Amino acid sequence: MLALITLLGTILFINVIWSEGTEVLVANGSLAVLPCVVSSSVQTPLAVQWVRANIAQRPDLGSPNSMAPSTVWRMDASGMEFRGMGVGQRSGCPHTQFGKGEFSLQIEEVKNEDAGTYICTVMTKAVTIQKQITLRVIQVSFSSYQPLEGSNVKIACNIFPSPFRATVTWKFNGSPFTPKSPYQMWTGAKKEINLTRVSQKYMGNWTCIVQYKGQEGKATQSLTVMGITSPASDLTVVYTELGSSVLLPCVYSTSLTPENPSWTRVSDTVGRLKPLPPSFHISPVSSKTPWNRSAWIERVEKGDEGIYKCLGSVERKRMERQLWVVTAQVLKTSGTENGGSMLTCHVSNTTGITKYEWVEVTDDTNNIQKMTPFHWEKTLKIEEMTVNSRYLCRYFGEKGILGNATYHVSFMSALKQTQQSGPLSAGMIAFLVMLLLMLLLVVIQLYKNHRRRKMILPYPALETIVHSFYNAQECSERNRADTKGQNDQNAL
Ligand SMILES: *[C@@H]1O[C@H](CO)[C@@H](O)[C@H](O)[C@H]1NC(C)=O
Ligand SMILES: *[C@@H]1O[C@H](CO)[C@@H](O)[C@H](O)[C@H]1NC(C)=O
Ligand SMILES: *[C@@H]1O[C@H](CO)[C@@H](O)[C@H](O)[C@H]1NC(C)=O
Ligand SMILES: *[C@@H]1O[C@H](CO)[C@@H](O)[C@H](O)[C@H]1NC(C)=O
Ligand SMILES: *[C@@H]1O[C@H](CO)[C@@H](O)[C@H](O)[C@H]1NC(C)=O
Ligand SMILES: *[C@@H]1O[C@H](CO)[C@@H](O)[C@H](O)[C@H]1NC(C)=O
C-alpha cells in the first residue's frame, strides 16, 4: 500500500511522459505481448507497474463502463514482484529485457475477458513514463462445432473489445475466402458468414484476419463436418479394369452409426433401377467400425459400369453419395492391311481422360518398356507380339494417372501372330523340332513293329515256339539268380 501511495505521489509531482494508442490484436488462447519500451538510458527503474484500466466495452453495446484500475503486475525498488488476480496469474515481465529498456508484459493463454486497456508505468528518479496499450482478443466461433453435412452453420469473427471500422478478411485452409456479400454481415461486435447446407468441402481451418490502426491479428478455428467423409463429394468416379475387383468406399465420420444403410444402383439413362452385380458385396455390419459401409465388386463384368448409390441416415438426416464406376479394357483387332494387330484401350466413359500411355511388361524379367514415348493415343499398332508379355494401357486425367488395363498375349495368339509375319523365335523352333523328332520316333517304332509282325505272321506256330522258348529261358535264368541270391545270404 505504501508503495502505491509513493507511486501515486510521484506521478502527481514528477514529470510524466504519457503515450497512448498502441493496439495489440491477438487470438484467444495465444500469447499476448503488450509492448512497453522506453529509452535504454532508463537502466535502473525505481518501480515498474502494469495496471488494467478496466474500461471494458461491452461488445454488444459498445459503451464503456469504468471501474477502478487493478494491478496486474508490479515490481518495486527492492525488486519485490507482485501479481494481481485473474489475468495477473498468467502475466509476467521478463527481467532479462530490462537492460534494453523493455518492460513489456506477457500474458499467456489470453482469454476474451482479458481484453481491455492496460497501462505500463516505469518510474525513475527523474521521470515517470506511462504507456497505454489496448489489447483486443480475436476469436472465431461456429454456431455448431461438429455440424452434420447438409445443415446450416454460422461462422463468426468476434473481436473484444469491438474496434470501430476494422477490416475483417477470411481465409479457409490458408487460401483467401470471399463470401458473397449476402452471406457476410456485421452483427453487433462480430462479423459473420452464413454457410448454408455445409458439405465436407467446408471442413478445415477457418481464419479471421483483423486489420486495425496499422496492426494485424488473426485467429483460427477448425470445423469438423460430420457425415460421409469418403468419398467426400458426390459423383466421384471410380476407375477399374474388367475382370478385376473394385472397392466402392462409403465411410462415415468415425463415431457415427448410420441408420438403414444400403446400396442401390441408378440407371444413367432412364430413371429405371438396375440390379446390383452378382459379385457385389457390402462390408459386414461390424460393431467395431459401424461407420464403414463400403462395398466391393469382386469381379467386374461388362455392363457393371454406371452409378452406384450409398444411402443412410444420421439423426434422421438423409445422407448419400453417388459413385460413378468406369470400366476399362484392352480390345484387339487383328489383321491390319500389312499384318500385325491393333490394340484399343476402351474406357466406358472417356470424360476427363486426357491421354493414354502404352507399356510392354515382360513377365520373366518384370521389365517395363514404354511403347509410346511420343504420341499418347488410345490405339497401339503392334507388328509382332512377344510371348510372356503383357501390353498395358495407362490412362491419365488432368491430375495424373487414373488407371490401367492389360492385354495378355496367349500362346496361340502369339503363334498365329508369328505365322502371319516375321520369323519364328528360337524357343519356338526348338519346340517344333522336338515335336517333329518325337513324331519321327513314333513312326519308326510303328514301322518296326509292323515289319516284325509281317515276318512272323505266315508262321503262327513258330511265333508260339519262339515265345515259349524265350519264356522257358527267362524262367530258368530267374531260378538260377534266386538260388545264387540264397547262397550268398547263407554265406553271410
Ligand atoms: C476463448 O476464450 C474463452 C474464454 O474467454 C474460452 O472458454 C474458449 O475456450 C477460448 N477458445 C479458444 C479457441 O481458445
Ligand atoms: C489446420 O490446422 C492444423 C493446426 O495448425 C493443422 O495441423 C492442419 O493440417 C490444418 N488443416 C488443414 C486442412 O489445413
Ligand atoms: C444468417 O443466419 C441467421 C439465422 O441463422 C440470420 O438471422 C441472418 O440474417 C443470416 N445472415 C445472412 C447475411 O444471411
Ligand atoms: C472399409 O471396409 C472395406 C472393406 O470391408 C476395407 O477395404 C476398407 O479398408 C475399410 N475402410 C476403412 C476406412 O476402414
Ligand atoms: C461420363 O461421365 C460424365 C461425368 O464424369 C457424365 O457427365 C457423362 O454423362 C458420362 N457419359 C456417359 C455416356 O455415361
Ligand atoms: C496398374 O494399376 C494397378 C492398380 O490399379 C497398380 O497396382 C499397378 O501398379 C498398375 N500397373 C502399372 C504398370 O502401372
Coordinates of C-alpha atoms and ligand atoms in Angstrom, one line a residue:
M1 CA 0.0 0.0 0.0
L2 CA 2.9 2.3 0.9
A3 CA 4.5 1.6 -2.4
L4 CA 1.2 2.5 -4.2
I5 CA 0.9 5.8 -2.3
T6 CA 4.5 6.7 -3.1
L7 CA 3.9 5.8 -6.7
L8 CA 0.8 7.9 -7.0
G9 CA 2.7 10.7 -5.2
T10 CA 5.5 10.6 -7.7
I11 CA 3.0 10.6 -10.6
L12 CA 1.4 13.7 -9.2
F13 CA 4.6 15.7 -8.6
I14 CA 7.2 14.4 -11.0
N15 CA 7.4 14.9 -14.7
V16 CA 5.1 12.4 -16.5
I17 CA 5.6 11.3 -20.1
W18 CA 2.4 9.8 -21.4
S19 CA 1.8 8.0 -24.7
E20 CA -1.3 6.2 -25.7
G21 CA -3.0 4.4 -28.5
T22 CA -0.9 1.3 -29.1
E23 CA -3.1 -1.6 -30.4
V24 CA -2.4 -5.3 -29.8
L25 CA -4.5 -7.8 -31.7
V26 CA -4.2 -11.5 -30.6
A27 CA -6.0 -14.7 -30.9
N28 CA -7.9 -16.2 -28.0
G29 CA -5.7 -18.8 -26.4
S30 CA -2.3 -17.5 -27.6
L31 CA 0.5 -15.4 -26.0
A32 CA 0.0 -11.7 -25.9
V33 CA 2.9 -9.3 -25.7
L34 CA 2.0 -5.8 -24.6
P35 CA 4.9 -3.6 -25.6
C36 CA 6.4 -1.0 -23.2
V37 CA 9.8 0.1 -24.4
V38 CA 11.4 3.2 -23.0
S39 CA 14.7 4.8 -23.7
S40 CA 17.6 2.5 -22.9
S41 CA 19.1 5.2 -20.6
V42 CA 16.4 4.1 -18.1
Q43 CA 18.5 1.4 -16.7
T44 CA 17.6 1.2 -13.0
P45 CA 13.9 2.0 -12.6
L46 CA 12.6 2.6 -9.1
A47 CA 9.4 0.7 -9.9
V48 CA 7.6 -0.9 -12.8
Q49 CA 3.8 -1.3 -12.8
W50 CA 1.2 -2.7 -15.1
V51 CA -2.4 -1.9 -14.4
R52 CA -5.6 -2.7 -16.1
A53 CA -7.7 0.4 -16.8
N54 CA -10.9 -1.8 -16.7
I55 CA -12.6 0.4 -19.2
A56 CA -14.2 -2.6 -20.7
Q57 CA -16.6 -2.2 -23.6
R58 CA -19.5 -4.4 -23.7
P59 CA -19.2 -5.9 -27.2
D60 CA -23.0 -5.9 -27.7
L61 CA -23.5 -2.2 -26.7
G62 CA -20.1 -0.7 -27.4
S63 CA -20.4 1.6 -24.4
P64 CA -17.5 1.9 -21.9
N65 CA -18.2 1.4 -18.2
S66 CA -15.4 2.5 -16.0
M67 CA -14.1 0.8 -12.9
A68 CA -11.2 1.3 -10.6
P69 CA -7.9 0.2 -12.1
S70 CA -6.4 -3.0 -10.9
T71 CA -2.8 -4.1 -10.7
V72 CA -1.7 -6.9 -13.0
W73 CA 2.0 -7.0 -12.3
R74 CA 4.3 -4.8 -10.2
M75 CA 7.9 -4.6 -9.1
D76 CA 9.1 -2.1 -6.6
A77 CA 12.6 -0.6 -5.8
S78 CA 13.5 -3.5 -3.6
G79 CA 13.0 -5.9 -6.5
M80 CA 9.8 -7.5 -5.0
E81 CA 7.3 -8.7 -7.5
F82 CA 3.6 -8.8 -7.2
R83 CA 0.9 -10.4 -9.4
G84 CA -2.7 -9.4 -9.3
M85 CA -5.7 -11.7 -9.5
G86 CA -7.2 -13.0 -12.7
V87 CA -5.1 -12.1 -15.7
G88 CA -2.2 -11.3 -13.3
Q89 CA -1.8 -15.0 -12.6
R90 CA -0.9 -15.6 -16.3
S91 CA 1.3 -12.5 -16.7
G92 CA 4.9 -11.7 -16.4
C93 CA 7.6 -9.2 -17.2
P94 CA 10.9 -10.8 -18.1
H95 CA 13.8 -9.1 -16.3
T96 CA 16.3 -10.1 -19.0
Q97 CA 15.0 -7.3 -21.2
F98 CA 15.1 -4.5 -18.5
G99 CA 18.7 -3.6 -19.5
K100 CA 17.4 -2.7 -23.0
G101 CA 14.7 -0.5 -21.6
E102 CA 12.0 -3.0 -22.4
F103 CA 9.3 -3.6 -19.8
S104 CA 6.7 -5.5 -22.0
L105 CA 4.0 -7.6 -20.3
Q106 CA 3.5 -11.1 -21.5
I107 CA 0.1 -12.7 -21.0
E108 CA -0.2 -16.4 -21.6
E109 CA -3.3 -18.1 -23.0
V110 CA -5.2 -14.9 -23.5
K111 CA -8.9 -15.1 -22.7
N112 CA -11.7 -13.0 -24.2
E113 CA -12.2 -11.3 -20.8
D114 CA -8.5 -10.2 -20.7
A115 CA -9.3 -7.7 -23.4
G116 CA -9.2 -4.1 -22.5
T117 CA -6.8 -1.2 -21.8
Y118 CA -3.6 -1.7 -19.9
I119 CA -1.2 1.0 -18.6
C120 CA 2.5 0.5 -18.2
T121 CA 4.3 2.8 -15.7
V122 CA 8.1 2.9 -15.5
M123 CA 9.4 5.2 -12.7
T124 CA 12.9 6.5 -12.4
K125 CA 14.3 9.3 -10.1
A126 CA 14.0 11.9 -12.8
V127 CA 10.9 10.9 -14.8
T128 CA 7.8 8.7 -14.9
I129 CA 6.9 7.1 -18.2
Q130 CA 3.4 5.9 -18.9
K131 CA 2.1 4.0 -21.9
Q132 CA -1.4 2.9 -22.7
I133 CA -2.0 -0.3 -24.7
T134 CA -5.3 -1.7 -25.9
L135 CA -5.5 -5.4 -26.0
R136 CA -8.0 -6.8 -28.4
V137 CA -8.8 -10.5 -28.4
I138 CA -10.0 -12.2 -31.6
Q139 CA -12.0 -15.4 -31.6
V140 CA -13.5 -17.5 -34.4
S141 CA -16.7 -19.3 -33.3
F142 CA -19.2 -21.6 -35.0
S143 CA -22.8 -22.0 -34.3
S144 CA -22.1 -25.7 -34.2
Y145 CA -18.6 -27.2 -33.9
Q146 CA -19.5 -30.6 -35.4
P147 CA -22.4 -29.9 -37.7
L148 CA -24.0 -32.7 -39.8
E149 CA -23.5 -32.2 -43.5
G150 CA -26.5 -30.5 -45.1
S151 CA -27.2 -28.3 -42.0
N152 CA -26.6 -24.5 -41.8
V153 CA -23.6 -23.1 -39.9
K154 CA -22.8 -19.6 -38.8
I155 CA -19.1 -18.7 -38.6
A156 CA -18.4 -15.6 -36.6
C157 CA -15.3 -13.5 -36.1
N158 CA -15.6 -11.9 -32.6
I159 CA -13.3 -9.0 -31.5
F160 CA -13.2 -7.9 -27.9
P161 CA -13.5 -5.0 -27.4
S162 CA -15.0 -4.3 -30.8
P163 CA -13.0 -1.8 -32.8
F164 CA -14.6 0.9 -34.8
R165 CA -14.3 0.2 -38.6
A166 CA -11.8 -2.6 -38.6
T167 CA -11.1 -4.6 -41.7
V168 CA -12.0 -8.2 -41.5
T169 CA -11.0 -10.8 -44.1
W170 CA -11.2 -14.6 -44.1
K171 CA -9.0 -17.5 -45.1
F172 CA -10.1 -21.1 -45.4
N173 CA -7.3 -23.7 -45.2
G174 CA -4.8 -21.0 -45.9
S175 CA -6.4 -19.6 -49.1
P176 CA -8.4 -16.4 -49.2
F177 CA -12.2 -17.0 -48.9
T178 CA -14.5 -14.3 -50.1
P179 CA -18.1 -15.0 -49.1
K180 CA -20.8 -13.5 -51.3
S181 CA -22.0 -10.3 -49.7
P182 CA -25.4 -11.5 -48.6
Y183 CA -23.7 -14.3 -46.7
Q184 CA -21.5 -11.9 -44.7
M185 CA -22.5 -9.2 -42.4
W186 CA -21.7 -7.3 -39.2
T187 CA -23.9 -8.1 -36.3
G188 CA -23.0 -6.1 -33.2
A189 CA -19.4 -6.8 -32.4
K190 CA -18.9 -9.6 -34.8
K191 CA -18.6 -10.4 -38.5
E192 CA -20.5 -13.4 -39.6
I193 CA -20.6 -15.8 -42.5
N194 CA -23.7 -18.0 -43.0
L195 CA -22.8 -21.3 -44.6
T196 CA -26.0 -23.0 -45.9
R197 CA -26.1 -26.8 -46.4
V198 CA -22.5 -27.4 -45.4
S199 CA -20.6 -30.2 -47.1
Q200 CA -17.3 -31.9 -46.5
K201 CA -15.5 -29.3 -48.5
Y202 CA -16.1 -26.8 -45.7
M203 CA -14.2 -28.9 -43.2
G204 CA -10.9 -27.4 -42.2
N205 CA -9.3 -24.3 -40.7
W206 CA -11.2 -21.0 -40.7
T207 CA -9.0 -18.0 -40.1
C208 CA -10.3 -14.5 -39.5
I209 CA -7.8 -11.7 -40.1
V210 CA -8.4 -8.3 -38.5
Q211 CA -6.6 -5.1 -39.5
Y212 CA -7.0 -2.1 -37.3
K213 CA -4.9 1.1 -36.9
G214 CA -1.9 -0.4 -38.8
Q215 CA -1.9 -3.6 -36.7
E216 CA -2.9 -7.0 -37.7
G217 CA -4.1 -10.1 -35.8
K218 CA -5.8 -13.3 -36.6
A219 CA -7.5 -16.3 -35.1
T220 CA -8.1 -19.8 -36.4
Q221 CA -10.6 -22.4 -35.5
S222 CA -11.1 -25.8 -37.2
L223 CA -14.5 -27.0 -38.3
T224 CA -15.4 -30.7 -38.5
V225 CA -18.3 -31.6 -40.7
M226 CA -20.0 -34.9 -39.7
G227 CA -21.2 -37.2 -42.5
I228 CA -19.7 -39.3 -45.2
T229 CA -16.0 -38.5 -45.3
S230 CA -15.1 -40.9 -48.1
P231 CA -15.9 -40.1 -50.8
A232 CA -16.0 -36.5 -49.7
S233 CA -18.0 -35.3 -52.7
D234 CA -20.9 -36.7 -54.8
L235 CA -20.5 -38.3 -58.2
T236 CA -16.9 -39.5 -57.5
V237 CA -15.5 -41.5 -60.4
V238 CA -14.0 -44.9 -59.7
Y239 CA -11.9 -46.5 -62.5
T240 CA -11.5 -50.2 -62.7
E241 CA -10.5 -52.9 -65.1
L242 CA -12.9 -55.5 -66.4
G243 CA -12.2 -58.8 -64.6
S244 CA -10.6 -57.2 -61.5
S245 CA -12.2 -56.3 -58.2
V246 CA -13.0 -52.8 -57.1
L247 CA -13.7 -51.1 -53.8
L248 CA -16.6 -48.6 -53.6
P249 CA -15.8 -46.5 -50.5
C250 CA -18.6 -45.2 -48.2
V251 CA -17.1 -44.3 -44.9
Y252 CA -18.9 -42.0 -42.4
S253 CA -17.2 -39.9 -39.7
T254 CA -15.8 -42.1 -37.0
S255 CA -18.2 -42.5 -34.2
L256 CA -21.3 -42.2 -36.4
T257 CA -23.6 -45.2 -36.8
P258 CA -25.8 -44.7 -39.9
E259 CA -29.3 -45.9 -39.7
N260 CA -30.8 -48.0 -42.6
P261 CA -27.6 -48.1 -44.6
S262 CA -28.0 -49.5 -48.1
W263 CA -26.6 -49.6 -51.6
T264 CA -28.5 -49.2 -54.9
R265 CA -27.8 -48.8 -58.5
V266 CA -29.0 -45.9 -60.6
S267 CA -29.6 -46.2 -64.3
D268 CA -27.8 -43.4 -66.0
T269 CA -30.2 -43.2 -69.0
V270 CA -33.8 -43.6 -67.9
G271 CA -34.8 -43.4 -64.2
R272 CA -35.1 -47.3 -64.1
L273 CA -33.3 -49.1 -61.3
K274 CA -30.7 -51.7 -62.3
P275 CA -30.0 -54.7 -60.1
L276 CA -26.6 -54.9 -58.3
P277 CA -24.0 -57.2 -59.9
P278 CA -23.8 -60.8 -58.7
S279 CA -20.4 -60.4 -57.2
F280 CA -21.4 -57.2 -55.3
H281 CA -20.6 -57.3 -51.5
I282 CA -21.3 -54.9 -48.7
S283 CA -19.0 -54.7 -45.7
P284 CA -20.5 -56.9 -43.0
V285 CA -22.0 -54.9 -40.2
S286 CA -19.3 -54.9 -37.5
S287 CA -19.8 -53.4 -34.1
K288 CA -16.1 -52.2 -34.3
T289 CA -16.5 -50.0 -37.3
P290 CA -20.2 -49.3 -37.9
W291 CA -19.2 -46.2 -39.8
N292 CA -17.6 -48.2 -42.7
R293 CA -20.4 -49.0 -45.1
S294 CA -18.0 -49.6 -48.1
A295 CA -18.9 -52.2 -50.8
W296 CA -16.9 -54.0 -53.4
I297 CA -17.4 -55.8 -56.7
E298 CA -15.3 -59.0 -56.6
R299 CA -15.1 -59.4 -60.4
V300 CA -16.2 -56.5 -62.6
E301 CA -18.1 -57.7 -65.7
K302 CA -19.1 -55.9 -68.8
G303 CA -22.2 -53.9 -68.0
D304 CA -21.3 -53.2 -64.4
E305 CA -20.3 -49.6 -65.2
G306 CA -22.7 -46.8 -64.1
I307 CA -23.8 -45.1 -61.0
Y308 CA -23.9 -46.8 -57.6
K309 CA -25.5 -45.1 -54.6
C310 CA -24.6 -45.5 -50.9
L311 CA -27.5 -44.3 -48.6
G312 CA -28.1 -43.9 -44.9
S313 CA -29.3 -41.5 -42.4
V314 CA -27.9 -39.9 -39.3
E315 CA -30.2 -38.3 -36.7
R316 CA -33.0 -38.5 -39.3
K317 CA -30.9 -36.6 -41.8
R318 CA -30.6 -38.4 -45.1
M319 CA -27.0 -38.8 -46.5
E320 CA -25.9 -40.3 -49.7
R321 CA -23.0 -40.5 -52.2
Q322 CA -23.1 -41.5 -55.8
L323 CA -20.1 -43.3 -57.2
W324 CA -19.6 -43.5 -60.9
V325 CA -17.9 -46.8 -61.9
V326 CA -16.0 -46.6 -65.1
T327 CA -14.5 -49.8 -66.6
A328 CA -11.5 -50.2 -68.8
Q329 CA -10.5 -53.0 -71.1
V330 CA -8.0 -53.6 -73.9
L331 CA -9.6 -54.9 -77.1
K332 CA -7.7 -56.5 -80.0
T333 CA -8.5 -56.0 -83.7
S334 CA -6.2 -58.3 -85.6
G335 CA -5.2 -58.2 -89.2
T336 CA -4.4 -54.7 -90.4
E337 CA -3.6 -54.4 -94.1
N338 CA 0.1 -55.1 -93.7
G339 CA -0.2 -57.7 -90.9
G340 CA 0.2 -57.0 -87.2
S341 CA -2.6 -56.2 -84.8
M342 CA -4.2 -53.2 -83.3
L343 CA -4.9 -52.8 -79.6
T344 CA -7.5 -50.3 -78.4
C345 CA -7.8 -49.0 -74.8
H346 CA -11.5 -49.0 -74.3
V347 CA -12.7 -46.9 -71.3
S348 CA -16.5 -46.9 -70.7
N349 CA -16.6 -43.1 -70.1
T350 CA -13.8 -41.1 -71.6
T351 CA -14.9 -37.8 -70.0
G352 CA -11.9 -36.5 -68.1
I353 CA -9.3 -38.6 -69.8
T354 CA -6.6 -36.6 -71.4
K355 CA -4.1 -39.1 -72.7
Y356 CA -3.1 -42.8 -72.9
E357 CA 0.2 -44.4 -72.5
W358 CA 1.2 -47.9 -73.6
V359 CA 3.8 -50.1 -72.0
E360 CA 5.0 -53.6 -72.6
V361 CA 5.6 -55.6 -69.4
T362 CA 7.8 -58.7 -69.8
D363 CA 6.8 -61.2 -67.1
D364 CA 10.1 -63.1 -66.8
T365 CA 12.2 -60.0 -66.1
N366 CA 9.5 -57.7 -64.8
N367 CA 10.8 -55.3 -67.3
I368 CA 8.6 -52.4 -68.2
Q369 CA 9.2 -50.8 -71.6
K370 CA 7.4 -47.8 -72.9
M371 CA 5.9 -48.2 -76.3
T372 CA 4.6 -44.7 -76.8
P373 CA 7.2 -42.2 -76.0
F374 CA 5.8 -39.5 -78.4
H375 CA 2.1 -40.0 -79.1
W376 CA -0.5 -40.5 -76.5
E377 CA -3.3 -42.3 -78.3
K378 CA -5.9 -44.9 -77.3
T379 CA -4.8 -47.3 -80.0
L380 CA -1.5 -49.2 -80.4
K381 CA -0.3 -51.0 -83.6
I382 CA 1.9 -54.0 -82.9
E383 CA 3.8 -55.7 -85.7
E384 CA 4.7 -58.7 -83.6
M385 CA 3.6 -59.8 -80.2
T386 CA 6.1 -61.4 -77.8
V387 CA 5.1 -64.4 -75.7
N388 CA 5.4 -63.8 -72.0
S389 CA 4.5 -60.2 -72.4
R390 CA 1.6 -58.1 -71.4
Y391 CA 0.6 -54.9 -73.2
L392 CA -0.7 -52.3 -70.7
C393 CA -2.6 -49.2 -71.3
R394 CA -2.4 -46.4 -68.7
Y395 CA -4.9 -43.6 -68.9
F396 CA -4.4 -40.2 -67.4
G397 CA -6.6 -37.3 -66.3
E398 CA -5.8 -33.7 -65.6
K399 CA -4.3 -34.6 -62.2
G400 CA -2.4 -37.7 -63.2
I401 CA -2.8 -41.4 -63.7
L402 CA -6.4 -42.7 -63.4
G403 CA -6.0 -46.4 -64.0
N404 CA -4.7 -49.1 -66.3
A405 CA -5.9 -52.1 -68.4
T406 CA -3.9 -55.1 -69.7
Y407 CA -3.8 -57.2 -72.8
H408 CA -2.4 -60.7 -72.0
V409 CA -0.8 -62.4 -75.0
S410 CA -1.8 -66.0 -75.1
F411 CA 0.4 -68.7 -76.6
M412 CA -1.9 -69.4 -79.5
S413 CA -2.4 -65.8 -80.5
A414 CA 1.3 -65.3 -80.4
L415 CA 1.8 -68.3 -82.6
K416 CA -0.8 -67.1 -85.0
Q417 CA 0.8 -63.7 -85.0
T418 CA 4.2 -65.1 -85.8
Q419 CA 2.9 -67.3 -88.6
Q420 CA 1.4 -64.2 -90.2
S421 CA 4.5 -62.2 -90.1
G422 CA 8.1 -62.4 -89.1
P423 CA 10.5 -65.3 -88.4
L424 CA 10.0 -67.9 -85.6
S425 CA 11.6 -67.3 -82.2
A426 CA 14.4 -69.6 -81.1
G427 CA 12.3 -71.2 -78.4
M428 CA 9.5 -72.0 -80.8
I429 CA 11.9 -73.5 -83.4
A430 CA 13.3 -75.8 -80.7
F431 CA 9.8 -76.8 -79.6
L432 CA 8.8 -77.6 -83.2
V433 CA 11.9 -79.6 -83.9
M434 CA 11.4 -81.6 -80.7
L435 CA 7.8 -82.2 -81.8
L436 CA 8.9 -83.4 -85.2
L437 CA 11.6 -85.7 -83.8
M438 CA 9.1 -87.3 -81.4
L439 CA 6.7 -87.8 -84.3
L440 CA 9.5 -89.4 -86.3
L441 CA 10.5 -91.8 -83.5
V442 CA 6.8 -92.9 -83.1
V443 CA 6.5 -93.5 -86.8
I444 CA 9.8 -95.5 -86.9
Q445 CA 8.6 -97.7 -83.9
L446 CA 5.3 -98.3 -85.5
Y447 CA 7.0 -99.3 -88.8
K448 CA 9.4 -101.7 -86.9
N449 CA 6.5 -103.4 -85.1
H450 CA 4.6 -103.7 -88.4
R451 CA 7.6 -105.4 -90.1
R452 CA 8.2 -107.9 -87.3
R453 CA 4.5 -108.9 -87.4
K454 CA 4.6 -109.2 -91.2
M455 CA 7.7 -111.5 -91.0
I456 CA 6.2 -113.8 -88.3
L457 CA 2.6 -113.8 -89.4
P458 CA 2.9 -116.6 -92.1
Y459 CA 4.2 -119.0 -89.4
P460 CA 1.8 -118.5 -86.4
A461 CA 3.1 -121.8 -84.7
L462 CA 6.7 -120.6 -85.0
E463 CA 5.7 -117.4 -83.1
T464 CA 4.4 -119.5 -80.2
I465 CA 7.5 -121.7 -80.2
V466 CA 9.7 -118.6 -80.2
H467 CA 7.7 -117.1 -77.4
S468 CA 7.7 -120.3 -75.2
F469 CA 11.4 -120.8 -75.9
Y470 CA 12.1 -117.3 -74.6
N471 CA 9.8 -117.8 -71.6
A472 CA 11.5 -121.0 -70.6
Q473 CA 14.9 -119.4 -70.9
E474 CA 13.8 -116.5 -68.8
C475 CA 12.4 -118.8 -66.2
S476 CA 15.5 -120.9 -65.7
E477 CA 17.6 -117.7 -65.6
R478 CA 15.4 -116.3 -62.8
N479 CA 15.6 -119.6 -60.8
R480 CA 19.4 -119.5 -61.1
A481 CA 19.5 -115.9 -59.9
D482 CA 17.3 -116.8 -56.9
T483 CA 19.4 -119.7 -55.7
K484 CA 22.5 -117.6 -56.1
G485 CA 21.0 -114.9 -54.0
Q486 CA 20.0 -117.5 -51.3
N487 CA 23.6 -119.0 -51.3
D488 CA 25.0 -115.5 -50.9
Q489 CA 22.7 -115.0 -47.9
N490 CA 23.7 -118.3 -46.4
A491 CA 27.4 -117.5 -46.9
L492 CA 26.8 -114.3 -44.9
Ligands
LIG1 C1 -11.6 -18.5 -25.9 O1 -11.8 -18.0 -24.6 C2 -12.9 -18.5 -23.8 C3 -12.9 -17.8 -22.5 O2 -12.8 -16.4 -22.7 C4 -12.7 -20.0 -23.6 O3 -13.8 -20.5 -23.0 C5 -12.5 -20.6 -25.0 O4 -12.3 -22.0 -24.8 C6 -11.4 -20.0 -25.8 N1 -11.3 -20.6 -27.1 C7 -10.2 -20.9 -27.6 C8 -10.3 -21.4 -29.0 O5 -9.1 -20.8 -27.1
LIG2 C1 -5.4 -27.0 -39.7 O1 -4.5 -26.6 -38.7 C2 -3.9 -27.6 -38.0 C3 -3.0 -27.0 -36.9 O2 -2.5 -25.8 -37.2 C4 -3.0 -28.4 -39.0 O3 -2.4 -29.4 -38.3 C5 -3.9 -28.9 -40.1 O4 -3.1 -29.6 -41.1 C6 -4.7 -27.8 -40.7 N1 -5.6 -28.4 -41.7 C7 -5.7 -28.0 -43.0 C8 -6.8 -28.8 -43.8 O5 -5.1 -27.2 -43.4
LIG3 C1 -27.6 -15.7 -41.1 O1 -28.5 -16.6 -40.5 C2 -29.1 -16.0 -39.4 C3 -30.0 -17.1 -38.8 O2 -29.4 -18.3 -38.7 C4 -30.0 -14.9 -39.8 O3 -30.6 -14.2 -38.7 C5 -29.1 -13.9 -40.6 O4 -29.9 -12.9 -41.1 C6 -28.3 -14.6 -41.7 N1 -27.5 -13.6 -42.3 C7 -27.3 -13.5 -43.6 C8 -26.4 -12.5 -44.1 O5 -28.0 -14.2 -44.4
LIG4 C1 -13.9 -50.3 -45.1 O1 -14.1 -51.6 -45.4 C2 -13.5 -52.1 -46.6 C3 -14.0 -53.5 -46.9 O2 -14.5 -54.1 -45.8 C4 -12.0 -52.0 -46.4 O3 -11.4 -52.4 -47.6 C5 -11.6 -50.6 -46.1 O4 -10.2 -50.5 -45.9 C6 -12.4 -50.0 -44.9 N1 -12.1 -48.6 -44.8 C7 -11.8 -48.0 -43.6 C8 -11.5 -46.6 -43.7 O5 -11.9 -48.6 -42.6
LIG5 C1 -19.5 -39.7 -68.5 O1 -19.2 -39.1 -67.2 C2 -19.6 -37.7 -67.1 C3 -19.2 -37.2 -65.7 O2 -18.0 -37.7 -65.3 C4 -21.1 -37.6 -67.3 O3 -21.5 -36.2 -67.3 C5 -21.5 -38.2 -68.7 O4 -22.9 -38.2 -68.8 C6 -21.0 -39.6 -68.7 N1 -21.2 -40.2 -70.1 C7 -21.8 -41.3 -70.2 C8 -22.0 -41.7 -71.7 O5 -22.2 -42.0 -69.3
LIG6 C1 -2.0 -50.8 -62.8 O1 -2.9 -50.5 -61.8 C2 -2.8 -51.2 -60.5 C3 -3.9 -50.7 -59.6 O2 -4.9 -50.1 -60.2 C4 -1.4 -50.9 -59.9 O3 -1.3 -51.6 -58.7 C5 -0.3 -51.2 -60.9 O4 0.9 -50.9 -60.4 C6 -0.6 -50.5 -62.2 N1 0.4 -51.0 -63.2 C7 1.2 -50.2 -63.9 C8 2.3 -50.9 -64.7 O5 1.1 -49.0 -63.9

